[in-house]
């Protein structure tokens, strides 16, 4: 049975209201916050004092230019609580710390082929990277208060990685438990494409649409679906597995157990093999994050006009367009954004994807679909992860 809201709950709610107001419009005085929130000045002053003590807010020097009694502008404290984001992907791991204002304060990426490691060793290595990045941020005066882990696979609601089609052997891995125990922090775990889509929503260049699908390509292919400014997770949290939509029923077998899935036709390794950059799949760390890696070579060849590379990218774009058109016919989303490797190769992928959408989306005449490129680069997942920690802190007041 629901209880009436007690004094404590009301106070918590009002603290969150004030904090959100400062986050959305920094540099307001107490008086301006009272006007904006509808709370009394006395209430706002008390809450602001609490938020200053909790180091969630900071106060700037009073604005002497204004008439009458100057009010001190309030901002989120950039040197207080912070969020840690971690990404465990197929061929790299990455971690970053964001301060309350959303600035990246520490970041590291490490190339590692997790297909060649046991889950225990892979998780251990990611924890050590996360600890180093946390230490960097804390040496800079921040206090990491929580972590969120993004992983290339299906995650359940208690933070267990159920299955990662591109990481054989990584099944039922308790990532949340392992990170939580080692780092002594509250930890959440999510699919990496979901976190990248949240980063797009929160940090994308304006005007950032509130309805879009972000299609991220690495070795796997994932999609994060945002509808009306909210991440759409599906009933069990498994929505967005665009990489396992079939685009060629006679195509190569996939780690998910099926064959002809999109990521086998248009994923990073399929493109590299087809372009002749590598001879076969899975033999080297081809790393999106590697500045001199195979992906950089793919980009170089495409830019130089190499015919085989252009053909490989055109074929990948066509397969992507077929899968995305099917998705749009079912879900009706007006904007497609390319992320990760696909953003880097967007120059050659947008046209073939758009051509398929123009041919296959039944509502195209009345609701044309825009195809664009995310500007967030390969940091999207870790930034989104760290930002979920920050946002939860602000929402809870
Ligand atoms: Zn598959």
mmCIF file of C-alpha atoms and ligand atoms in Angstrom:
data_model
loop_
_atom_site.group_PDB
_atom_site.id
_atom_site.type_symbol
_atom_site.label_atom_id
_atom_site.label_comp_id
_atom_site.label_asym_id
_atom_site.label_seq_id
_atom_site.Cartn_x
_atom_site.Cartn_y
_atom_site.Cartn_z
ATOM 1 C CA UNK A 1 0.000 0.000 0.000
ATOM 2 C CA UNK A 2 1.397 3.409 -0.893
ATOM 3 C CA UNK A 3 2.136 5.799 1.946
ATOM 4 C CA UNK A 4 1.658 9.546 1.929
ATOM 5 C CA UNK A 5 4.897 11.373 1.189
ATOM 6 C CA UNK A 6 6.696 12.138 4.451
ATOM 7 C CA UNK A 7 8.733 15.236 5.207
ATOM 8 C CA UNK A 8 11.890 13.379 4.257
ATOM 9 C CA UNK A 9 10.516 12.394 0.848
ATOM 10 C CA UNK A 10 9.270 15.907 0.114
ATOM 11 C CA UNK A 11 12.639 17.369 1.073
ATOM 12 C CA UNK A 12 14.449 14.846 -1.128
ATOM 13 C CA UNK A 13 12.132 15.678 -4.012
ATOM 14 C CA UNK A 14 12.724 19.411 -3.588
ATOM 15 C CA UNK A 15 16.492 18.965 -3.341
ATOM 16 C CA UNK A 16 16.408 17.075 -6.638
ATOM 17 C CA UNK A 17 14.238 19.831 -8.124
ATOM 18 C CA UNK A 18 16.755 22.512 -7.179
ATOM 19 C CA UNK A 19 19.701 20.425 -8.363
ATOM 20 C CA UNK A 20 18.056 19.706 -11.722
ATOM 21 C CA UNK A 21 17.263 23.389 -12.129
ATOM 22 C CA UNK A 22 20.928 24.312 -11.611
ATOM 23 C CA UNK A 23 22.006 21.536 -13.991
ATOM 24 C CA UNK A 24 19.669 22.816 -16.710
ATOM 25 C CA UNK A 25 20.386 26.524 -16.175
ATOM 26 C CA UNK A 26 23.618 27.189 -14.265
ATOM 27 C CA UNK A 27 24.582 30.473 -12.568
ATOM 28 C CA UNK A 28 21.207 31.231 -11.017
ATOM 29 C CA UNK A 29 20.986 32.856 -7.598
ATOM 30 C CA UNK A 30 18.892 31.464 -4.730
ATOM 31 C CA UNK A 31 16.186 34.031 -5.524
ATOM 32 C CA UNK A 32 16.096 33.001 -9.190
ATOM 33 C CA UNK A 33 15.920 29.337 -8.183
ATOM 34 C CA UNK A 34 12.962 30.096 -5.904
ATOM 35 C CA UNK A 35 11.151 31.740 -8.820
ATOM 36 C CA UNK A 36 11.971 28.911 -11.202
ATOM 37 C CA UNK A 37 10.983 26.069 -8.855
ATOM 38 C CA UNK A 38 8.004 27.700 -7.116
ATOM 39 C CA UNK A 39 9.566 27.000 -3.709
ATOM 40 C CA UNK A 40 9.942 29.716 -1.066
ATOM 41 C CA UNK A 41 13.264 31.547 -0.804
ATOM 42 C CA UNK A 42 13.770 30.173 2.699
ATOM 43 C CA UNK A 43 13.232 26.600 1.505
ATOM 44 C CA UNK A 44 15.581 27.078 -1.462
ATOM 45 C CA UNK A 45 18.251 28.600 0.789
ATOM 46 C CA UNK A 46 18.087 25.638 3.167
ATOM 47 C CA UNK A 47 18.284 23.130 0.321
ATOM 48 C CA UNK A 48 21.140 24.988 -1.369
ATOM 49 C CA UNK A 49 23.080 24.958 1.912
ATOM 50 C CA UNK A 50 22.609 21.189 2.128
ATOM 51 C CA UNK A 51 23.704 20.737 -1.490
ATOM 52 C CA UNK A 52 26.797 22.873 -0.864
ATOM 53 C CA UNK A 53 27.729 20.717 2.149
ATOM 54 C CA UNK A 54 27.167 17.580 0.057
ATOM 55 C CA UNK A 55 29.536 19.116 -2.546
ATOM 56 C CA UNK A 56 26.936 18.756 -5.267
ATOM 57 C CA UNK A 57 26.742 22.524 -5.786
ATOM 58 C CA UNK A 58 29.387 25.243 -5.756
ATOM 59 C CA UNK A 59 28.910 28.942 -5.276
ATOM 60 C CA UNK A 60 30.593 31.607 -7.396
ATOM 61 C CA UNK A 61 31.452 35.118 -6.213
ATOM 62 C CA UNK A 62 28.425 37.439 -6.135
ATOM 63 C CA UNK A 63 27.744 39.327 -9.318
ATOM 64 C CA UNK A 64 28.735 42.885 -8.335
ATOM 65 C CA UNK A 65 27.353 44.311 -11.552
ATOM 66 C CA UNK A 66 23.745 43.809 -10.475
ATOM 67 C CA UNK A 67 21.685 46.356 -8.542
ATOM 68 C CA UNK A 68 20.621 45.758 -4.973
ATOM 69 C CA UNK A 69 21.821 42.852 -2.857
ATOM 70 C CA UNK A 70 23.941 40.634 -5.070
ATOM 71 C CA UNK A 71 23.053 36.950 -5.318
ATOM 72 C CA UNK A 72 25.755 34.327 -5.587
ATOM 73 C CA UNK A 73 25.472 32.338 -8.830
ATOM 74 C CA UNK A 74 25.213 28.581 -8.216
ATOM 75 C CA UNK A 75 26.707 25.886 -10.420
ATOM 76 C CA UNK A 76 27.154 22.133 -10.235
ATOM 77 C CA UNK A 77 30.370 21.332 -8.390
ATOM 78 C CA UNK A 78 32.926 20.233 -10.999
ATOM 79 C CA UNK A 79 35.256 19.023 -8.229
ATOM 80 C CA UNK A 80 32.852 16.915 -6.202
ATOM 81 C CA UNK A 81 31.142 13.584 -6.870
ATOM 82 C CA UNK A 82 31.914 11.940 -10.227
ATOM 83 C CA UNK A 83 30.784 8.973 -12.309
ATOM 84 C CA UNK A 84 32.927 6.180 -13.743
ATOM 85 C CA UNK A 85 32.048 4.622 -17.101
ATOM 86 C CA UNK A 86 33.644 1.421 -18.384
ATOM 87 C CA UNK A 87 33.300 -0.349 -21.728
ATOM 88 C CA UNK A 88 34.170 -4.016 -22.205
ATOM 89 C CA UNK A 89 34.111 -4.614 -25.935
ATOM 90 C CA UNK A 90 35.413 -7.386 -28.169
ATOM 91 C CA UNK A 91 38.817 -5.929 -29.011
ATOM 92 C CA UNK A 92 39.267 -3.075 -26.553
ATOM 93 C CA UNK A 93 38.422 -1.924 -23.064
ATOM 94 C CA UNK A 94 37.938 1.679 -22.084
ATOM 95 C CA UNK A 95 37.142 3.742 -18.994
ATOM 96 C CA UNK A 96 36.431 7.381 -18.261
ATOM 97 C CA UNK A 97 35.365 9.605 -15.380
ATOM 98 C CA UNK A 98 32.911 12.478 -15.849
ATOM 99 C CA UNK A 99 32.460 15.229 -13.303
ATOM 100 C CA UNK A 100 28.999 16.505 -12.370
ATOM 101 C CA UNK A 101 29.023 19.021 -15.230
ATOM 102 C CA UNK A 102 29.601 16.214 -17.754
ATOM 103 C CA UNK A 103 33.238 17.005 -18.533
ATOM 104 C CA UNK A 104 35.636 14.109 -19.149
ATOM 105 C CA UNK A 105 38.253 14.283 -16.380
ATOM 106 C CA UNK A 106 40.148 11.022 -16.894
ATOM 107 C CA UNK A 107 40.133 8.479 -19.689
ATOM 108 C CA UNK A 108 42.103 5.463 -20.882
ATOM 109 C CA UNK A 109 41.633 2.861 -23.595
ATOM 110 C CA UNK A 110 43.489 -0.405 -23.924
ATOM 111 C CA UNK A 111 43.564 -2.699 -26.939
ATOM 112 C CA UNK A 112 42.946 -6.275 -25.885
ATOM 113 C CA UNK A 113 41.384 -9.133 -27.796
ATOM 114 C CA UNK A 114 38.828 -10.442 -25.321
ATOM 115 C CA UNK A 115 38.110 -13.384 -27.631
ATOM 116 C CA UNK A 116 41.480 -14.755 -26.594
ATOM 117 C CA UNK A 117 40.999 -14.337 -22.848
ATOM 118 C CA UNK A 118 38.859 -16.111 -20.279
ATOM 119 C CA UNK A 119 36.010 -14.025 -18.892
ATOM 120 C CA UNK A 120 37.738 -13.963 -15.483
ATOM 121 C CA UNK A 121 41.001 -12.615 -16.940
ATOM 122 C CA UNK A 122 39.167 -10.178 -19.223
ATOM 123 C CA UNK A 123 37.044 -8.793 -16.393
ATOM 124 C CA UNK A 124 40.092 -8.551 -14.142
ATOM 125 C CA UNK A 125 41.959 -6.523 -16.748
ATOM 126 C CA UNK A 126 38.988 -4.181 -17.225
ATOM 127 C CA UNK A 127 38.752 -3.697 -13.448
ATOM 128 C CA UNK A 128 42.432 -2.765 -13.274
ATOM 129 C CA UNK A 129 41.983 -0.227 -16.086
ATOM 130 C CA UNK A 130 38.937 1.212 -14.289
ATOM 131 C CA UNK A 131 40.900 1.472 -11.045
ATOM 132 C CA UNK A 132 43.706 3.381 -12.765
ATOM 133 C CA UNK A 133 41.262 5.845 -14.327
ATOM 134 C CA UNK A 134 39.473 6.248 -10.996
ATOM 135 C CA UNK A 135 42.814 6.944 -9.308
ATOM 136 C CA UNK A 136 43.643 9.599 -11.946
ATOM 137 C CA UNK A 137 40.310 11.328 -11.308
ATOM 138 C CA UNK A 138 40.646 11.147 -7.539
ATOM 139 C CA UNK A 139 44.161 12.578 -7.743
ATOM 140 C CA UNK A 140 42.460 15.483 -9.542
ATOM 141 C CA UNK A 141 40.199 16.047 -6.529
ATOM 142 C CA UNK A 142 37.077 14.147 -7.610
ATOM 143 C CA UNK A 143 35.198 11.478 -5.665
ATOM 144 C CA UNK A 144 33.916 8.617 -7.804
ATOM 145 C CA UNK A 145 30.557 7.601 -6.350
ATOM 146 C CA UNK A 146 29.343 4.958 -8.784
ATOM 147 C CA UNK A 147 30.127 3.073 -11.960
ATOM 148 C CA UNK A 148 28.292 1.862 -15.006
ATOM 149 C CA UNK A 149 29.663 -0.866 -17.259
ATOM 150 C CA UNK A 150 28.817 -1.163 -20.949
ATOM 151 C CA UNK A 151 29.356 -4.516 -22.598
ATOM 152 C CA UNK A 152 28.878 -5.886 -26.101
ATOM 153 C CA UNK A 153 26.185 -8.419 -25.265
ATOM 154 C CA UNK A 154 22.853 -9.155 -23.635
ATOM 155 C CA UNK A 155 22.651 -8.008 -20.026
ATOM 156 C CA UNK A 156 19.956 -8.921 -17.517
ATOM 157 C CA UNK A 157 18.431 -6.668 -14.898
ATOM 158 C CA UNK A 158 20.854 -7.711 -12.126
ATOM 159 C CA UNK A 159 24.012 -6.912 -14.078
ATOM 160 C CA UNK A 160 24.831 -10.367 -15.420
ATOM 161 C CA UNK A 161 26.126 -10.616 -18.992
ATOM 162 C CA UNK A 162 24.002 -13.456 -20.369
ATOM 163 C CA UNK A 163 25.506 -13.827 -23.788
ATOM 164 C CA UNK A 164 28.008 -12.031 -25.990
ATOM 165 C CA UNK A 165 27.850 -13.489 -29.518
ATOM 166 C CA UNK A 166 31.333 -12.161 -30.341
ATOM 167 C CA UNK A 167 32.930 -13.350 -27.096
ATOM 168 C CA UNK A 168 32.681 -17.135 -27.050
ATOM 169 C CA UNK A 169 32.744 -18.440 -23.487
ATOM 170 C CA UNK A 170 31.499 -15.188 -21.966
ATOM 171 C CA UNK A 171 28.184 -16.517 -20.703
ATOM 172 C CA UNK A 172 26.473 -15.674 -17.435
ATOM 173 C CA UNK A 173 29.346 -13.408 -16.333
ATOM 174 C CA UNK A 174 28.458 -11.432 -13.204
ATOM 175 C CA UNK A 175 30.050 -8.166 -14.290
ATOM 176 C CA UNK A 176 28.088 -6.087 -11.798
ATOM 177 C CA UNK A 177 29.170 -8.286 -8.897
ATOM 178 C CA UNK A 178 32.827 -8.429 -9.968
ATOM 179 C CA UNK A 179 33.176 -4.657 -10.444
ATOM 180 C CA UNK A 180 31.142 -3.878 -7.332
ATOM 181 C CA UNK A 181 33.271 -6.131 -5.099
ATOM 182 C CA UNK A 182 36.594 -4.942 -6.515
ATOM 183 C CA UNK A 183 35.805 -1.241 -6.604
ATOM 184 C CA UNK A 184 33.463 -1.019 -3.626
ATOM 185 C CA UNK A 185 31.047 1.121 -5.592
ATOM 186 C CA UNK A 186 27.418 0.811 -6.654
ATOM 187 C CA UNK A 187 27.581 -0.609 -10.180
ATOM 188 C CA UNK A 188 25.078 -0.977 -13.004
ATOM 189 C CA UNK A 189 25.631 -2.896 -16.244
ATOM 190 C CA UNK A 190 24.057 -2.214 -19.634
ATOM 191 C CA UNK A 191 24.443 -3.020 -23.285
ATOM 192 C CA UNK A 192 27.078 -0.797 -24.917
ATOM 193 C CA UNK A 193 24.780 0.353 -27.745
ATOM 194 C CA UNK A 194 22.194 1.482 -25.183
ATOM 195 C CA UNK A 195 24.790 3.572 -23.343
ATOM 196 C CA UNK A 196 26.077 5.037 -26.613
ATOM 197 C CA UNK A 197 22.518 6.085 -27.492
ATOM 198 C CA UNK A 198 22.151 7.787 -24.097
ATOM 199 C CA UNK A 199 25.438 9.634 -24.702
ATOM 200 C CA UNK A 200 24.043 10.766 -28.042
ATOM 201 C CA UNK A 201 20.864 12.003 -26.368
ATOM 202 C CA UNK A 202 22.767 13.879 -23.646
ATOM 203 C CA UNK A 203 25.894 15.071 -25.463
ATOM 204 C CA UNK A 204 24.956 15.053 -29.164
ATOM 205 C CA UNK A 205 25.330 18.247 -31.165
ATOM 206 C CA UNK A 206 22.228 20.412 -31.140
ATOM 207 C CA UNK A 207 19.644 20.231 -32.448
ATOM 208 C CA UNK A 208 19.793 16.703 -31.064
ATOM 209 C CA UNK A 209 16.650 14.738 -32.054
ATOM 210 C CA UNK A 210 14.582 13.095 -29.306
ATOM 211 C CA UNK A 211 13.585 10.205 -31.563
ATOM 212 C CA UNK A 212 16.378 8.294 -33.252
ATOM 213 C CA UNK A 213 18.154 4.995 -33.614
ATOM 214 C CA UNK A 214 21.938 5.014 -33.156
ATOM 215 C CA UNK A 215 23.499 2.163 -35.120
ATOM 216 C CA UNK A 216 26.976 1.442 -33.753
ATOM 217 C CA UNK A 217 29.415 -0.714 -35.635
ATOM 218 C CA UNK A 218 32.446 -2.386 -34.129
ATOM 219 C CA UNK A 219 33.131 -6.100 -34.476
ATOM 220 C CA UNK A 220 29.503 -6.509 -33.481
ATOM 221 C CA UNK A 221 26.671 -4.249 -34.565
ATOM 222 C CA UNK A 222 24.244 -2.813 -32.030
ATOM 223 C CA UNK A 223 21.444 -0.297 -32.041
ATOM 224 C CA UNK A 224 20.214 1.994 -29.291
ATOM 225 C CA UNK A 225 16.635 3.147 -29.776
ATOM 226 C CA UNK A 226 15.510 6.462 -28.264
ATOM 227 C CA UNK A 227 11.825 7.399 -28.463
ATOM 228 C CA UNK A 228 10.550 10.703 -27.080
ATOM 229 C CA UNK A 229 13.817 11.265 -25.220
ATOM 230 C CA UNK A 230 13.746 7.860 -23.491
ATOM 231 C CA UNK A 231 15.872 4.813 -24.212
ATOM 232 C CA UNK A 232 13.662 1.982 -25.417
ATOM 233 C CA UNK A 233 14.934 -1.248 -23.846
ATOM 234 C CA UNK A 234 12.235 -3.746 -24.739
ATOM 235 C CA UNK A 235 10.481 -5.944 -22.186
ATOM 236 C CA UNK A 236 13.640 -7.720 -20.968
ATOM 237 C CA UNK A 237 16.207 -5.056 -21.826
ATOM 238 C CA UNK A 238 17.284 -6.822 -25.016
ATOM 239 C CA UNK A 239 15.953 -4.461 -27.686
ATOM 240 C CA UNK A 240 18.260 -3.144 -30.379
ATOM 241 C CA UNK A 241 20.033 -6.326 -31.475
ATOM 242 C CA UNK A 242 20.124 -5.077 -35.050
ATOM 243 C CA UNK A 243 23.364 -6.988 -35.646
ATOM 244 C CA UNK A 244 21.418 -10.249 -35.555
ATOM 245 C CA UNK A 245 18.778 -9.287 -38.078
ATOM 246 C CA UNK A 246 19.169 -11.592 -41.083
ATOM 247 C CA UNK A 247 20.188 -9.858 -44.292
ATOM 248 C CA UNK A 248 21.376 -12.938 -46.207
ATOM 249 C CA UNK A 249 19.706 -16.262 -45.364
ATOM 250 C CA UNK A 250 22.581 -18.077 -47.105
ATOM 251 C CA UNK A 251 25.251 -15.948 -45.367
ATOM 252 C CA UNK A 252 28.067 -16.919 -43.006
ATOM 253 C CA UNK A 253 27.399 -18.459 -39.604
ATOM 254 C CA UNK A 254 27.210 -16.116 -36.625
ATOM 255 C CA UNK A 255 28.247 -16.376 -32.979
ATOM 256 C CA UNK A 256 24.574 -16.142 -32.003
ATOM 257 C CA UNK A 257 23.904 -19.578 -33.536
ATOM 258 C CA UNK A 258 22.142 -18.331 -36.660
ATOM 259 C CA UNK A 259 23.649 -17.347 -40.009
ATOM 260 C CA UNK A 260 23.562 -14.420 -42.400
ATOM 261 C CA UNK A 261 23.192 -11.878 -39.585
ATOM 262 C CA UNK A 262 23.908 -8.212 -40.378
ATOM 263 C CA UNK A 263 27.148 -8.142 -38.389
ATOM 264 C CA UNK A 264 28.535 -11.076 -40.367
ATOM 265 C CA UNK A 265 27.939 -9.131 -43.572
ATOM 266 C CA UNK A 266 28.540 -5.516 -42.492
ATOM 267 C CA UNK A 267 30.542 -5.753 -39.244
ATOM 268 C CA UNK A 268 34.119 -4.520 -38.882
ATOM 269 C CA UNK A 269 35.762 -7.834 -39.763
ATOM 270 C CA UNK A 270 33.519 -8.522 -42.750
ATOM 271 C CA UNK A 271 34.474 -5.124 -44.202
ATOM 272 C CA UNK A 272 38.193 -5.606 -43.478
ATOM 273 C CA UNK A 273 38.260 -9.033 -45.141
ATOM 274 C CA UNK A 274 36.210 -7.911 -48.134
ATOM 275 C CA UNK A 275 38.434 -4.873 -48.638
ATOM 276 C CA UNK A 276 41.525 -7.086 -48.426
ATOM 277 C CA UNK A 277 42.970 -5.266 -45.401
ATOM 278 C CA UNK A 278 43.176 -8.526 -43.442
ATOM 279 C CA UNK A 279 43.179 -12.061 -44.806
ATOM 280 C CA UNK A 280 40.751 -13.606 -42.340
ATOM 281 C CA UNK A 281 38.588 -12.815 -39.354
ATOM 282 C CA UNK A 282 39.577 -12.765 -35.737
ATOM 283 C CA UNK A 283 43.315 -13.137 -36.136
ATOM 284 C CA UNK A 284 44.502 -9.730 -35.013
ATOM 285 C CA UNK A 285 43.304 -6.941 -32.855
ATOM 286 C CA UNK A 286 41.860 -4.762 -35.559
ATOM 287 C CA UNK A 287 40.822 -2.078 -33.111
ATOM 288 C CA UNK A 288 38.668 0.918 -33.828
ATOM 289 C CA UNK A 289 40.686 2.469 -31.029
ATOM 290 C CA UNK A 290 44.060 1.643 -32.611
ATOM 291 C CA UNK A 291 45.378 4.720 -34.407
ATOM 292 C CA UNK A 292 47.526 2.611 -36.715
ATOM 293 C CA UNK A 293 45.275 -0.443 -36.765
ATOM 294 C CA UNK A 294 43.472 -2.169 -39.587
ATOM 295 C CA UNK A 295 40.509 0.187 -39.328
ATOM 296 C CA UNK A 296 42.790 3.159 -39.945
ATOM 297 C CA UNK A 297 44.120 1.350 -43.008
ATOM 298 C CA UNK A 298 40.566 0.690 -44.226
ATOM 299 C CA UNK A 299 39.816 4.390 -43.891
ATOM 300 C CA UNK A 300 43.028 5.343 -45.668
ATOM 301 C CA UNK A 301 42.253 3.052 -48.613
ATOM 302 C CA UNK A 302 38.680 4.313 -48.872
ATOM 303 C CA UNK A 303 39.885 7.923 -48.851
ATOM 304 C CA UNK A 304 42.421 7.099 -51.564
ATOM 305 C CA UNK A 305 39.616 5.734 -53.740
ATOM 306 C CA UNK A 306 40.686 2.087 -53.677
ATOM 307 C CA UNK A 307 38.011 0.277 -55.713
ATOM 308 C CA UNK A 308 37.941 -2.931 -53.662
ATOM 309 C CA UNK A 309 37.572 -0.984 -50.417
ATOM 310 C CA UNK A 310 34.840 1.249 -51.850
ATOM 311 C CA UNK A 311 32.996 -1.869 -53.027
ATOM 312 C CA UNK A 312 33.287 -3.465 -49.564
ATOM 313 C CA UNK A 313 31.894 -0.335 -47.920
ATOM 314 C CA UNK A 314 29.128 -0.022 -50.499
ATOM 315 C CA UNK A 315 28.073 -3.628 -49.869
ATOM 316 C CA UNK A 316 28.145 -3.067 -46.101
ATOM 317 C CA UNK A 317 26.038 0.073 -46.517
ATOM 318 C CA UNK A 318 23.492 -1.815 -48.619
ATOM 319 C CA UNK A 319 23.199 -4.579 -45.995
ATOM 320 C CA UNK A 320 22.863 -1.961 -43.252
ATOM 321 C CA UNK A 321 20.187 -0.167 -45.265
ATOM 322 C CA UNK A 322 18.190 -3.382 -45.697
ATOM 323 C CA UNK A 323 18.255 -4.120 -41.958
ATOM 324 C CA UNK A 324 17.537 -0.516 -40.936
ATOM 325 C CA UNK A 325 14.632 -0.247 -43.411
ATOM 326 C CA UNK A 326 13.062 -3.313 -41.828
ATOM 327 C CA UNK A 327 13.514 -1.777 -38.399
ATOM 328 C CA UNK A 328 11.958 1.544 -39.457
ATOM 329 C CA UNK A 329 8.992 -0.148 -41.101
ATOM 330 C CA UNK A 330 8.239 -1.771 -37.734
ATOM 331 C CA UNK A 331 9.149 0.987 -35.261
ATOM 332 C CA UNK A 332 8.724 4.258 -37.261
ATOM 333 C CA UNK A 333 11.746 6.358 -36.236
ATOM 334 C CA UNK A 334 12.635 9.490 -38.255
ATOM 335 C CA UNK A 335 16.405 9.680 -37.720
ATOM 336 C CA UNK A 336 19.218 7.149 -38.110
ATOM 337 C CA UNK A 337 22.626 8.056 -36.683
ATOM 338 C CA UNK A 338 25.763 6.056 -37.380
ATOM 339 C CA UNK A 339 28.157 5.509 -34.486
ATOM 340 C CA UNK A 340 31.530 3.906 -33.745
ATOM 341 C CA UNK A 341 33.248 2.552 -36.850
ATOM 342 C CA UNK A 342 30.242 3.466 -38.996
ATOM 343 C CA UNK A 343 30.615 7.113 -38.024
ATOM 344 C CA UNK A 344 34.255 7.038 -39.054
ATOM 345 C CA UNK A 345 33.289 5.512 -42.409
ATOM 346 C CA UNK A 346 30.086 7.547 -42.739
ATOM 347 C CA UNK A 347 31.288 9.337 -45.849
ATOM 348 C CA UNK A 348 30.966 6.057 -47.780
ATOM 349 C CA UNK A 349 28.079 4.436 -45.892
ATOM 350 C CA UNK A 350 25.395 7.130 -45.751
ATOM 351 C CA UNK A 351 24.623 7.041 -49.503
ATOM 352 C CA UNK A 352 24.094 3.261 -49.866
ATOM 353 C CA UNK A 353 22.098 3.165 -46.609
ATOM 354 C CA UNK A 354 19.889 6.056 -47.781
ATOM 355 C CA UNK A 355 19.391 4.375 -51.165
ATOM 356 C CA UNK A 356 17.982 1.263 -49.457
ATOM 357 C CA UNK A 357 15.769 3.327 -47.168
ATOM 358 C CA UNK A 358 14.422 5.253 -50.178
ATOM 359 C CA UNK A 359 13.531 1.953 -51.779
ATOM 360 C CA UNK A 360 12.240 -0.012 -48.781
ATOM 361 C CA UNK A 361 10.656 2.266 -46.168
ATOM 362 C CA UNK A 362 6.959 2.245 -47.055
ATOM 363 C CA UNK A 363 6.190 5.628 -45.452
ATOM 364 C CA UNK A 364 9.119 7.428 -47.131
ATOM 365 C CA UNK A 365 6.967 9.882 -49.123
ATOM 366 C CA UNK A 366 5.273 11.263 -45.999
ATOM 367 C CA UNK A 367 7.918 10.598 -43.365
ATOM 368 C CA UNK A 368 11.373 10.722 -44.957
ATOM 369 C CA UNK A 369 14.160 9.220 -42.869
ATOM 370 C CA UNK A 370 17.256 11.281 -42.180
ATOM 371 C CA UNK A 371 20.588 9.450 -42.046
ATOM 372 C CA UNK A 372 23.422 11.200 -40.204
ATOM 373 C CA UNK A 373 26.672 10.566 -38.393
ATOM 374 C CA UNK A 374 27.247 10.792 -34.639
ATOM 375 C CA UNK A 375 30.030 13.159 -33.642
ATOM 376 C CA UNK A 376 30.818 11.354 -30.387
ATOM 377 C CA UNK A 377 33.395 8.929 -31.770
ATOM 378 C CA UNK A 378 34.475 5.816 -29.925
ATOM 379 C CA UNK A 379 33.954 7.479 -26.503
ATOM 380 C CA UNK A 380 30.169 7.317 -26.765
ATOM 381 C CA UNK A 381 29.646 4.207 -24.641
ATOM 382 C CA UNK A 382 31.938 5.195 -21.757
ATOM 383 C CA UNK A 383 30.597 8.746 -21.707
ATOM 384 C CA UNK A 384 27.017 7.478 -21.663
ATOM 385 C CA UNK A 385 27.912 5.017 -18.913
ATOM 386 C CA UNK A 386 29.541 7.635 -16.683
ATOM 387 C CA UNK A 387 26.697 10.064 -17.372
ATOM 388 C CA UNK A 388 24.091 7.568 -16.131
ATOM 389 C CA UNK A 389 25.850 7.729 -12.742
ATOM 390 C CA UNK A 390 25.834 11.538 -12.765
ATOM 391 C CA UNK A 391 22.224 11.779 -13.882
ATOM 392 C CA UNK A 392 21.059 9.304 -11.241
ATOM 393 C CA UNK A 393 22.832 11.419 -8.618
ATOM 394 C CA UNK A 394 21.158 14.607 -9.834
ATOM 395 C CA UNK A 395 17.731 12.958 -10.072
ATOM 396 C CA UNK A 396 18.003 11.605 -6.528
ATOM 397 C CA UNK A 397 19.099 14.974 -5.132
HETATM 398 ZN ZN1 LIG B 1 23.814 -13.406 -35.198
#
